[in-house]
JSON list of C-alpha atoms in Angstrom, two decimals:
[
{"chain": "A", "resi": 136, "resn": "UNK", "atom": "CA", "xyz": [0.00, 0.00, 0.00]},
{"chain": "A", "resi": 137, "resn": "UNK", "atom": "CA", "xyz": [1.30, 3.44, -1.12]},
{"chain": "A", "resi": 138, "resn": "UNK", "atom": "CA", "xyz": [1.64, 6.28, 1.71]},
{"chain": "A", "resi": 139, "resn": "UNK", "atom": "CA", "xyz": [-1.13, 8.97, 1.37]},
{"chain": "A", "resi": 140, "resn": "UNK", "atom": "CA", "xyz": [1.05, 12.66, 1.29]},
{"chain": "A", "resi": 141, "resn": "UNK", "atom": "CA", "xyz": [-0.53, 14.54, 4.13]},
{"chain": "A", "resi": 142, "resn": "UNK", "atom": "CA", "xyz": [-1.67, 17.10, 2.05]},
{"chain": "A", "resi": 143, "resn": "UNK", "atom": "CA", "xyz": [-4.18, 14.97, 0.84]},
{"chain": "A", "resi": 144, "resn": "UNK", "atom": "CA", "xyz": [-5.12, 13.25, 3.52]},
{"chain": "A", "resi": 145, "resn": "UNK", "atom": "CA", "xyz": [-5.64, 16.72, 5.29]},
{"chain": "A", "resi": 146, "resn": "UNK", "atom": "CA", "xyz": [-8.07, 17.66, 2.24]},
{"chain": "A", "resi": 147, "resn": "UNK", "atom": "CA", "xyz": [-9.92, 14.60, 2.47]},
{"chain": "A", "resi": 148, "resn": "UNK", "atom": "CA", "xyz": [-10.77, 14.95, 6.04]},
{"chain": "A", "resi": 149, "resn": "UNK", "atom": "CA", "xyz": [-11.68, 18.61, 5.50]},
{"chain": "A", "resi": 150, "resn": "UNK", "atom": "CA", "xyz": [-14.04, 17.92, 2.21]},
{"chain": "A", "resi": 151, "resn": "UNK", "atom": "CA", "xyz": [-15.55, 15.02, 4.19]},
{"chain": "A", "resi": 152, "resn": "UNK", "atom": "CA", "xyz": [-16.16, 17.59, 7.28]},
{"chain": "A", "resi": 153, "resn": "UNK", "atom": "CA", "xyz": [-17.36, 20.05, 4.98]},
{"chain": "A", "resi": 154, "resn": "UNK", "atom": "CA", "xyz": [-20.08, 17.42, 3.08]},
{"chain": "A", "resi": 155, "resn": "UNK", "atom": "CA", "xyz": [-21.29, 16.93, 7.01]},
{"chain": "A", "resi": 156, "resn": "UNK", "atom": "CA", "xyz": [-21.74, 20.76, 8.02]},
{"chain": "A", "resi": 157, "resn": "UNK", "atom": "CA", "xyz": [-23.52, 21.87, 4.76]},
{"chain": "A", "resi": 158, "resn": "UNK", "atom": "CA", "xyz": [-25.64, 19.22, 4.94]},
{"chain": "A", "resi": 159, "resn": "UNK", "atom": "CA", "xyz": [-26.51, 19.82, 8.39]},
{"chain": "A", "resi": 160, "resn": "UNK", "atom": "CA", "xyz": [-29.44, 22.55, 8.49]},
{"chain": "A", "resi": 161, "resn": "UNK", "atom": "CA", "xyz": [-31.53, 24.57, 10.79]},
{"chain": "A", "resi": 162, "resn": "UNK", "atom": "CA", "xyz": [-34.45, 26.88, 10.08]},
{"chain": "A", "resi": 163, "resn": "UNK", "atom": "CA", "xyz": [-33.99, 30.56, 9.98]},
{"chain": "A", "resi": 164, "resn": "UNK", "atom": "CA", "xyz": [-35.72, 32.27, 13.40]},
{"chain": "A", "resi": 165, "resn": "UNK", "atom": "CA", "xyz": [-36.99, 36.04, 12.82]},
{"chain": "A", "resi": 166, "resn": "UNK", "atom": "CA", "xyz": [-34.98, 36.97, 16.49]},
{"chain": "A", "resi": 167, "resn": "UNK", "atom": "CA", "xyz": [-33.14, 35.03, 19.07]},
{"chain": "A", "resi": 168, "resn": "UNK", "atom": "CA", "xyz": [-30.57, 32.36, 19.03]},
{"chain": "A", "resi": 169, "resn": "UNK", "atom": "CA", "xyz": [-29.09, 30.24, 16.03]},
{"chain": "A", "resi": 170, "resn": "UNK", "atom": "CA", "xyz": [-26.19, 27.96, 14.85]},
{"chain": "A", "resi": 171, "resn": "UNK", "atom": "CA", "xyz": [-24.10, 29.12, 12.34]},
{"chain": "A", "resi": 172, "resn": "UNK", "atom": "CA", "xyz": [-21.69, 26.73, 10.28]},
{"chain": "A", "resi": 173, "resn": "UNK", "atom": "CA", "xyz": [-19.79, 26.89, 6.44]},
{"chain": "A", "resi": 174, "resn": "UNK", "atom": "CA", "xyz": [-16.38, 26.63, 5.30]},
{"chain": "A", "resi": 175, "resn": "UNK", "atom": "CA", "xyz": [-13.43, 28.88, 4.05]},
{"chain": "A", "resi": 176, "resn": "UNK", "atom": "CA", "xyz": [-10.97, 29.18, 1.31]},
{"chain": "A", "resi": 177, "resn": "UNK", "atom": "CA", "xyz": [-8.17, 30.65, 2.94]},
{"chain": "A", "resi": 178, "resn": "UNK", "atom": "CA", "xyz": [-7.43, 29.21, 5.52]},
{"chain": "A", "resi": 179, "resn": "UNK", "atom": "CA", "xyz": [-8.92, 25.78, 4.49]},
{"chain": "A", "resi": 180, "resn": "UNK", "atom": "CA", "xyz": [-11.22, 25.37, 7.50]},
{"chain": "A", "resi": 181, "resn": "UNK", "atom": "CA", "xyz": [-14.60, 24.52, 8.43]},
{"chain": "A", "resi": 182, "resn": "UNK", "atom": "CA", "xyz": [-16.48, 26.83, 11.06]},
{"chain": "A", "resi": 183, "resn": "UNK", "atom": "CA", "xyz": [-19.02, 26.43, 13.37]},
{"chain": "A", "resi": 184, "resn": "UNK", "atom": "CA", "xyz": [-20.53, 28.99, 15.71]},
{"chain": "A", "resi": 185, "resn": "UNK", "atom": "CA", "xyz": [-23.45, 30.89, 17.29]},
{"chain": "A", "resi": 186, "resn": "UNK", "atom": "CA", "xyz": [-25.22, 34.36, 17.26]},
{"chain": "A", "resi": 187, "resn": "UNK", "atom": "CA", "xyz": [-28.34, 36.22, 18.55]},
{"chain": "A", "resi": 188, "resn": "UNK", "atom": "CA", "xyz": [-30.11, 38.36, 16.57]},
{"chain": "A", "resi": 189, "resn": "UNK", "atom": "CA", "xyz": [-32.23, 41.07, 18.14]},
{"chain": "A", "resi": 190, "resn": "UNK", "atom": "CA", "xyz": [-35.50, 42.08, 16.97]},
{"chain": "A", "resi": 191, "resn": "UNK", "atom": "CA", "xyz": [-35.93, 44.75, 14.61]},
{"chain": "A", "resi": 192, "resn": "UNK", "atom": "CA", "xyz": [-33.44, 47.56, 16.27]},
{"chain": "A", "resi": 193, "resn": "UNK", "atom": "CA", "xyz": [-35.33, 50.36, 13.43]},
{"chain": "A", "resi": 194, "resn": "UNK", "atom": "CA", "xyz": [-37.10, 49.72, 10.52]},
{"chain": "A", "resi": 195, "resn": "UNK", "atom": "CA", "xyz": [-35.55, 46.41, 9.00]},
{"chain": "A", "resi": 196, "resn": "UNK", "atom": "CA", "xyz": [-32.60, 46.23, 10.72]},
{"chain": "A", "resi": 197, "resn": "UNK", "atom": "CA", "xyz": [-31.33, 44.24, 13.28]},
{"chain": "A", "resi": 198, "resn": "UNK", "atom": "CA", "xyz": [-28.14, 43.38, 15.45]},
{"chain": "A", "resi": 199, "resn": "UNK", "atom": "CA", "xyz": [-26.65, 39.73, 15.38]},
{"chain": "A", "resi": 200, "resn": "UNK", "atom": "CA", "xyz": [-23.47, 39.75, 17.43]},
{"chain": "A", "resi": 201, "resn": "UNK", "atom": "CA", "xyz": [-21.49, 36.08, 16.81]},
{"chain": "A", "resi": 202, "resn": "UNK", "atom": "CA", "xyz": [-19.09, 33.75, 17.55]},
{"chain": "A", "resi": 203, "resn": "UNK", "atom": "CA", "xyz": [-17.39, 31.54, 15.17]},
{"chain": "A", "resi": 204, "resn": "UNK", "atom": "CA", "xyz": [-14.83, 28.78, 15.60]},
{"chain": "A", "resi": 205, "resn": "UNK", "atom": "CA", "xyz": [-12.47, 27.49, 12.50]},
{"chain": "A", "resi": 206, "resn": "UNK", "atom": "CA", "xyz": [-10.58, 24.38, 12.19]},
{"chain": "A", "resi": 207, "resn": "UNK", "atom": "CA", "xyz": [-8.14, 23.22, 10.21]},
{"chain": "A", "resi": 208, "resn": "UNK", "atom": "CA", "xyz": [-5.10, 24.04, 7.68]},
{"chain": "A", "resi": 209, "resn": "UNK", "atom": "CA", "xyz": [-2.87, 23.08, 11.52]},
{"chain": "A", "resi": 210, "resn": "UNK", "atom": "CA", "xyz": [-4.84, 26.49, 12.58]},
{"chain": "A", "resi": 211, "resn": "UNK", "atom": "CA", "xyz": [-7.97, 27.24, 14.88]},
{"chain": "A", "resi": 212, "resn": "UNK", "atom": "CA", "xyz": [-9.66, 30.53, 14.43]},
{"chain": "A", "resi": 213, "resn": "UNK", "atom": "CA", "xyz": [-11.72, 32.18, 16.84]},
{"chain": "A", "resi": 214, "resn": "UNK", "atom": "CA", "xyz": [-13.77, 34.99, 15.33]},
{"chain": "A", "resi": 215, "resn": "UNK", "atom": "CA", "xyz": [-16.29, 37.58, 17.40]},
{"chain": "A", "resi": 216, "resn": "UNK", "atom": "CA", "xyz": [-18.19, 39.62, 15.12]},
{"chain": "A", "resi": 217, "resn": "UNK", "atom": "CA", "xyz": [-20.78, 42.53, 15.70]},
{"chain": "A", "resi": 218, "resn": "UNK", "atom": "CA", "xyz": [-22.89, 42.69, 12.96]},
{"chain": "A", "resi": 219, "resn": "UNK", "atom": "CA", "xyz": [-25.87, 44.33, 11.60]},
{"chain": "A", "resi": 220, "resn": "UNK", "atom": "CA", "xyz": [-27.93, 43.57, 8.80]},
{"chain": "A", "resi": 221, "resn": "UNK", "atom": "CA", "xyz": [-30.73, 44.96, 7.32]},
{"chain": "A", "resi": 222, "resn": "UNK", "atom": "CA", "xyz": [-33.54, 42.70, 5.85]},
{"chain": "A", "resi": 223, "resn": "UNK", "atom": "CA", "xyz": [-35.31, 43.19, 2.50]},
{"chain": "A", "resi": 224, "resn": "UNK", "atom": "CA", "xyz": [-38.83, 43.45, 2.37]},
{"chain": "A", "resi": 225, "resn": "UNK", "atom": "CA", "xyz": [-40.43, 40.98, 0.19]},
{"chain": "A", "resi": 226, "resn": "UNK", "atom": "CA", "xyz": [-43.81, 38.97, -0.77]},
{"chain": "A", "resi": 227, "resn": "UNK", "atom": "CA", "xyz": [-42.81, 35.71, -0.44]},
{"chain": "A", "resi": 228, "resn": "UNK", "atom": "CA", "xyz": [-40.94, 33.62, 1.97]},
{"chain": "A", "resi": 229, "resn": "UNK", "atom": "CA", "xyz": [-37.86, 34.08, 0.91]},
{"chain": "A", "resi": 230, "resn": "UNK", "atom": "CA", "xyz": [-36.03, 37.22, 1.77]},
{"chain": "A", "resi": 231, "resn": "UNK", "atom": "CA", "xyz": [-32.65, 38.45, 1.06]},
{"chain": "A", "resi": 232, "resn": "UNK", "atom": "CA", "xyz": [-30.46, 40.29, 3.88]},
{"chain": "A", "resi": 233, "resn": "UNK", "atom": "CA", "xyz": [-27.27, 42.33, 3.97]},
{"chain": "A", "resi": 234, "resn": "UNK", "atom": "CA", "xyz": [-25.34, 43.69, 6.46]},
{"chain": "A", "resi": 235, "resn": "UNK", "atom": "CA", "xyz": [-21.59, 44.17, 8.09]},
{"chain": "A", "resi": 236, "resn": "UNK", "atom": "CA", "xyz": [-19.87, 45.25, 11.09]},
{"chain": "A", "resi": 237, "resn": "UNK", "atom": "CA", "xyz": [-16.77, 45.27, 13.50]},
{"chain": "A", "resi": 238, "resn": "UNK", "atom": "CA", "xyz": [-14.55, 41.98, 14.30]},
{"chain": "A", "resi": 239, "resn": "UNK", "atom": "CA", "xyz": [-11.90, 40.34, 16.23]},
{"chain": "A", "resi": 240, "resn": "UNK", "atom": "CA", "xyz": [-9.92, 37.36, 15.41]},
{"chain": "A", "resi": 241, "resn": "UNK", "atom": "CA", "xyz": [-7.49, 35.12, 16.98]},
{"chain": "A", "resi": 242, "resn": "UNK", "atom": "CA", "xyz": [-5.34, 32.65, 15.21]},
{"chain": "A", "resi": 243, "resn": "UNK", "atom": "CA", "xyz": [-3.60, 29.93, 17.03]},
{"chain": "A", "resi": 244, "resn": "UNK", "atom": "CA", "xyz": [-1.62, 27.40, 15.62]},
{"chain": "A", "resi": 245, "resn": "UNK", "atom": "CA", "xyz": [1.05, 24.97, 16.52]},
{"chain": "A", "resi": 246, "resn": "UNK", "atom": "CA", "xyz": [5.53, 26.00, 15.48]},
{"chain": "A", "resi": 247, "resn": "UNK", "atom": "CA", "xyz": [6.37, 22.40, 16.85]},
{"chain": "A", "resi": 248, "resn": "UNK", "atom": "CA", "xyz": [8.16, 21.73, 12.99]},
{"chain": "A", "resi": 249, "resn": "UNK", "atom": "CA", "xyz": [9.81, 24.88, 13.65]},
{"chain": "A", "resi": 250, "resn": "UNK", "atom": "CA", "xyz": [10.80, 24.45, 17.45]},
{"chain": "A", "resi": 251, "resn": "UNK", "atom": "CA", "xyz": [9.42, 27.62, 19.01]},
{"chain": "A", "resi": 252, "resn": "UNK", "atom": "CA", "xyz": [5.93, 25.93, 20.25]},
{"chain": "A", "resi": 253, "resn": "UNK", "atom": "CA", "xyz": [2.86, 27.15, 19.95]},
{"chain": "A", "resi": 254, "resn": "UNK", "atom": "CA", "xyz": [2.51, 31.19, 18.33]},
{"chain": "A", "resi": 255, "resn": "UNK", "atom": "CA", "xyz": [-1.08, 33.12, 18.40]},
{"chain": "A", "resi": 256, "resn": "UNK", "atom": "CA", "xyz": [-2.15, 36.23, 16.98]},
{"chain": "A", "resi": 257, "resn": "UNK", "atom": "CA", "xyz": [-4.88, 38.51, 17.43]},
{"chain": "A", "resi": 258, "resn": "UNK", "atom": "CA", "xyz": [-6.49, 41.45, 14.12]},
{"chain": "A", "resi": 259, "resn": "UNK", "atom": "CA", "xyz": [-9.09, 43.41, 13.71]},
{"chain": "A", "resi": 260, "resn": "UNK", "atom": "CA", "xyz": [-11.56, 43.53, 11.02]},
{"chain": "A", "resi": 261, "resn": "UNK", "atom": "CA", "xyz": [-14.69, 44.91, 8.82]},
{"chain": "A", "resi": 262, "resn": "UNK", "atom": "CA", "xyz": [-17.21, 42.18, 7.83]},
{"chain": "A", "resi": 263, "resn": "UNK", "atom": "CA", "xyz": [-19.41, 42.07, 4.86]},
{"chain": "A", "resi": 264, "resn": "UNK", "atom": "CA", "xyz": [-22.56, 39.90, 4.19]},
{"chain": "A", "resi": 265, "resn": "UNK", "atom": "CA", "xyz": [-25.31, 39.01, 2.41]},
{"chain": "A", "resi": 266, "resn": "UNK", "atom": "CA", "xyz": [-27.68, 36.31, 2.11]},
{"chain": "A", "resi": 267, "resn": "UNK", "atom": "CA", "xyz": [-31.01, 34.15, 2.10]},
{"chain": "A", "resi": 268, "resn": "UNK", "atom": "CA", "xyz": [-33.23, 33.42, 4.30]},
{"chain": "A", "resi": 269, "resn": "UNK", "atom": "CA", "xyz": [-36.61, 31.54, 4.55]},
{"chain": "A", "resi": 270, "resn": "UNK", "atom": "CA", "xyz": [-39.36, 32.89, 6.98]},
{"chain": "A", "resi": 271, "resn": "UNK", "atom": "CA", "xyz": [-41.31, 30.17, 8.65]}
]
C-alpha cells in the first residue's frame, strides 16, 4: 500500500467535514438564538458557531453579534463579530439580507516543525454579508 502525502489526507478529512456541516441545516428564526456553520478558502477550515439576533433595532434592521470557531489548515480561528444587517422586504418567503460590522480574530496554531511551540495572533476587522433566508 502506497503512503497517502498529508496534504491529501488533510483535504480529504476537511471535504468530508465540509459534506457533514452543509448538509446539516436549521431553520432561519426572525430573532433570538441560532447555529451558524460553512467553510473557508483561505485558511482551508470549516467553522461552526453561534449568534443572537435582536429584533428589529429600526425599521428592517437588526443586530446579530457572533461567535465563530475554525478548524483546520494546523490552525484554529476564533472569530467575534458585531454585525448588523438589514432585511429586504419581500412577498414571499424568501427574503434576502445584507449587512456588516466590526470583528476580532485570533489565530492559534502549533511551530512544533519549527521548534518555538505554539505562536497566536490577534487582528481586527470589517465584515461584509449578504444572504437568504426563509421565513417560517
Amino acid at each position: 500500500m502506497l503512503p497517502v502525502p498529508y496534504w491529501m489526507a488533510t483535504r480529504v478529512k476537511f471535504l468530508l467535514l465540509s459534506v457533514v456541516v452543509l448538509t446539516w441545516a436549521a431553520p432561519a428564526a426572525a430573532q433570538g438564538p441560532g447555529v451558524r456553520g460553512g467553510v473557508s478558502v483561505d485558511p482551508d477550515q470549516v467553522y461552526v458557531g453561534g449568534h443572537y439576533e435582536t429584533s428589529a433595532l429600526v425599521d428592517r434592521l437588526h443586530f446579530k453579534p457572533n461567535i465563530e470557531v475554525g478548524l483546520g489548515d494546523d490552525l484554529v480561528t476564533t472569530a467575534l463579530n458585531m454585525e448588523f444587517v438589514y432585511k429586504f422586504p419581500t412577498r414571499s418567503a424568501w427574503r434576502l439580507y445584507a449587512g456588516g460590522g466590526p470583528a476580532i480574530t485570533f489565530y492559534s496554531w502549533d511551530d512544533d516543525g519549527r521548534g518555538r511551540g505554539d505562536d497566536s495572533e490577534t487582528e481586527g476587522g470589517l465584515n461584509f454579508l449578504f444572504g437568504v433566508e426563509h421565513q417560517d
